[in-house]
Short mmCIF file of C-alpha atoms in Angstrom, two decimals:
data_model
loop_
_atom_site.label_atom_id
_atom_site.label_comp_id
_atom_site.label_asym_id
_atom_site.label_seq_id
_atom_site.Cartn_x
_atom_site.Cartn_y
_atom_site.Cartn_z
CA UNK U 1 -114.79 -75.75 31.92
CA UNK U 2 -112.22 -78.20 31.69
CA UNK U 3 -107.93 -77.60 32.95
CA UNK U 4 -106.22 -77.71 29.49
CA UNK U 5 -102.30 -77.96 29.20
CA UNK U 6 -100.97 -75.13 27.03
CA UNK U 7 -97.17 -76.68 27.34
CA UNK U 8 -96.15 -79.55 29.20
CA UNK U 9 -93.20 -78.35 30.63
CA UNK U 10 -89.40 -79.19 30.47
CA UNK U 11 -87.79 -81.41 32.96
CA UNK U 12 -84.66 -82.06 32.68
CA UNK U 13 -83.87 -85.93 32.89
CA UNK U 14 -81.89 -85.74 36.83
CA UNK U 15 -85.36 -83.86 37.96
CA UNK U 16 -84.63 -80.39 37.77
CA UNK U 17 -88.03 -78.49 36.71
CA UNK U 18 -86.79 -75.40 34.19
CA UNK U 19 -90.59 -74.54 32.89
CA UNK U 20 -93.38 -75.79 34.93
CA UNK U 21 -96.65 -77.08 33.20
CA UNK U 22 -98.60 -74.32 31.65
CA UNK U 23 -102.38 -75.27 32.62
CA UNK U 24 -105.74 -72.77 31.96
CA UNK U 25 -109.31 -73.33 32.21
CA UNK U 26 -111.16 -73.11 28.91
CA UNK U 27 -114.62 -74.73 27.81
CA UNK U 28 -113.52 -77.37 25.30
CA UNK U 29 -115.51 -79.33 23.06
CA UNK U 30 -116.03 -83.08 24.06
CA UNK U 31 -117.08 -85.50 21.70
CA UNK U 32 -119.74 -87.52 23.98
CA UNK U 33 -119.22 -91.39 24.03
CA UNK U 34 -123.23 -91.88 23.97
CA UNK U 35 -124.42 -89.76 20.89
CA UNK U 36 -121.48 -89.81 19.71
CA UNK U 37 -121.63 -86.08 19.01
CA UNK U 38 -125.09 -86.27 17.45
CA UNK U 39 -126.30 -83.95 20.76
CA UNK U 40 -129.48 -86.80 20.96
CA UNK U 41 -129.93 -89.89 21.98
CA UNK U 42 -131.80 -92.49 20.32
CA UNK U 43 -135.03 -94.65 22.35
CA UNK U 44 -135.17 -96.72 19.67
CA UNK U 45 -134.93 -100.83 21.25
CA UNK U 46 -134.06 -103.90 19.28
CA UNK U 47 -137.30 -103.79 17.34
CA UNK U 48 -135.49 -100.61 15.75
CA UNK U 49 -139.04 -98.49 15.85
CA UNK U 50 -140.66 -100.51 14.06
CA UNK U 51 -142.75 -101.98 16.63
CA UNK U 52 -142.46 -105.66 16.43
CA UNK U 53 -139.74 -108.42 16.27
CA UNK U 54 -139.42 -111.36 15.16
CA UNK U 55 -140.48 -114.82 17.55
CA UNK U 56 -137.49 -117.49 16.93
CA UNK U 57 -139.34 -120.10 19.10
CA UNK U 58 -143.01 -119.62 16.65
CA UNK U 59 -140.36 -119.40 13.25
CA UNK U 60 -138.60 -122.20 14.63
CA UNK U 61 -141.81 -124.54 14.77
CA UNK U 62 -143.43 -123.64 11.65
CA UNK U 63 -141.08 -123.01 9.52
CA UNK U 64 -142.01 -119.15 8.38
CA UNK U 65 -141.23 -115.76 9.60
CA UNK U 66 -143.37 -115.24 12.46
CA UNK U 67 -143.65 -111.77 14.47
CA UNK U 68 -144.65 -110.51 17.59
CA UNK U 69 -144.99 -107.57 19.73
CA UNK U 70 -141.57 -105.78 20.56
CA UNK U 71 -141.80 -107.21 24.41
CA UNK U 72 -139.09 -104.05 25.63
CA UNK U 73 -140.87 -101.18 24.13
CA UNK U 74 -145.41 -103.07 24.11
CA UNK U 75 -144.89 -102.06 20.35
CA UNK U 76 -144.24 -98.05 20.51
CA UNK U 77 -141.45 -98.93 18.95
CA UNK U 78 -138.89 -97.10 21.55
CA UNK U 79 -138.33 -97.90 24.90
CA UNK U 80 -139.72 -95.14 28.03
CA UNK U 81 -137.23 -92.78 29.30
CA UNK U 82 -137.29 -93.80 33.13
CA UNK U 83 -137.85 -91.85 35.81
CA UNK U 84 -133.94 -91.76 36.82
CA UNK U 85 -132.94 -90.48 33.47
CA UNK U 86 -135.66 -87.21 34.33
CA UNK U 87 -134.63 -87.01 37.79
CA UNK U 88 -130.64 -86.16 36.73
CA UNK U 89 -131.74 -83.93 34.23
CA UNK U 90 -134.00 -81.94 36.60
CA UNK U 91 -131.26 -82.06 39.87
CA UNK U 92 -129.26 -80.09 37.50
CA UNK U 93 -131.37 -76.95 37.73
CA UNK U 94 -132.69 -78.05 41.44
CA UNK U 95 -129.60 -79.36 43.27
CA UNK U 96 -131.56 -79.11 46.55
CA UNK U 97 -134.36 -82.19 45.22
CA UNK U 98 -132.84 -84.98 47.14
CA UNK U 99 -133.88 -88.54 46.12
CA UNK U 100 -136.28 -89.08 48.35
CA UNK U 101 -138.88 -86.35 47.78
CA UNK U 102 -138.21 -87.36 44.10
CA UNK U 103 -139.47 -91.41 44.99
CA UNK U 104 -142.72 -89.68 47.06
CA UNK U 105 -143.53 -86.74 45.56
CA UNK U 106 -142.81 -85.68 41.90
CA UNK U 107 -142.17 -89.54 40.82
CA UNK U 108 -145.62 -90.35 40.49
CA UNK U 109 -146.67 -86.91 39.08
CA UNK U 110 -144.10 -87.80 36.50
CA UNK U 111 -145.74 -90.97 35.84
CA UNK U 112 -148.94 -89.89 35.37
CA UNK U 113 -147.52 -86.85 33.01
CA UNK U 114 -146.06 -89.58 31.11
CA UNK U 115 -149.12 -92.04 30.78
CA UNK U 116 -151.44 -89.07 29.73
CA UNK U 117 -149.07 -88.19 27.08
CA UNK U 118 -148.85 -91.64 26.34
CA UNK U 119 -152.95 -91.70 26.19
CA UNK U 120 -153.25 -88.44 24.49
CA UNK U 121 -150.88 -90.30 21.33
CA UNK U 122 -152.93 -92.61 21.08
CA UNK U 123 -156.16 -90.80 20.88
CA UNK U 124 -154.30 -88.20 18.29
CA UNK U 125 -153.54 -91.54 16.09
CA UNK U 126 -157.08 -92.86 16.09
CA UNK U 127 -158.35 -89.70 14.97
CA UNK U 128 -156.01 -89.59 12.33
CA UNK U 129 -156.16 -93.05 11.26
CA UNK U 130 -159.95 -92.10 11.05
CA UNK U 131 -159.51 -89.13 9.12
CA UNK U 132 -157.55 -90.84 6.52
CA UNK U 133 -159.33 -93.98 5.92
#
């Protein structure tokens, strides 16, 4: 909910207010300066997904296009949400989580949730690089 003005108002120009600002509440739509309206963000890091980037210093010495591991994202090709990004998100439907049981408590449950995910991908792509070899 956002205060819209219906009508501006006329002033005359020695001051004298003859219709005061009309202003209402109403739920407009924003375009967001992140997405850019798209409603989703992208993770993606300057290796654009693809993993790896090129080394100027190695293609500089020899001469040839030389890559190497995306060093922002270890090669996943997107960079990890961090853990300030999911605390906002879940204050929103627990305003009473203050930041510090966040740091002690859930923070390294969140961690963990994230690095068995993480694990779990992994193991999900060898079998399926397996299966279709």
């Amino acid at each position: 909910m956002k205060e819209v003005e219906k009508h501006p108002g006329i002033i005359r120009a020695d001051g004298e207010v003859i219709m005061a600002p009309w202003i209402e509440k109403e739920q407009v739509g924003e375009l967001c300066q992140k997405c850019n309206g798209k409603g989703t963000l992208s993770n993606r890091c300057r290796c654009k997904g693809r993993g790896v980037v090129a080394d100027e210093e190695k293609t500089a010495l020899q001469g040839v296009p030389v890559d190497k591991i995306c060093p922002r994202c270890s090669g996943r090709g997107y960079s990890r949400m961090p853990s300030s990004v999911a605390y906002t998100a879940i204050k929103a439907y627990l305003p009473e989580l203050n930041e510090r049981t966040w740091r002690r408590n859930w923070k390294p449950f969140y961690e963990k949730l994230v690095s068995k995910c993480y694990a779990e991908e992994s193991r999900a792509e060898a079998a399926f690089n397996k299966m279709t070899k």
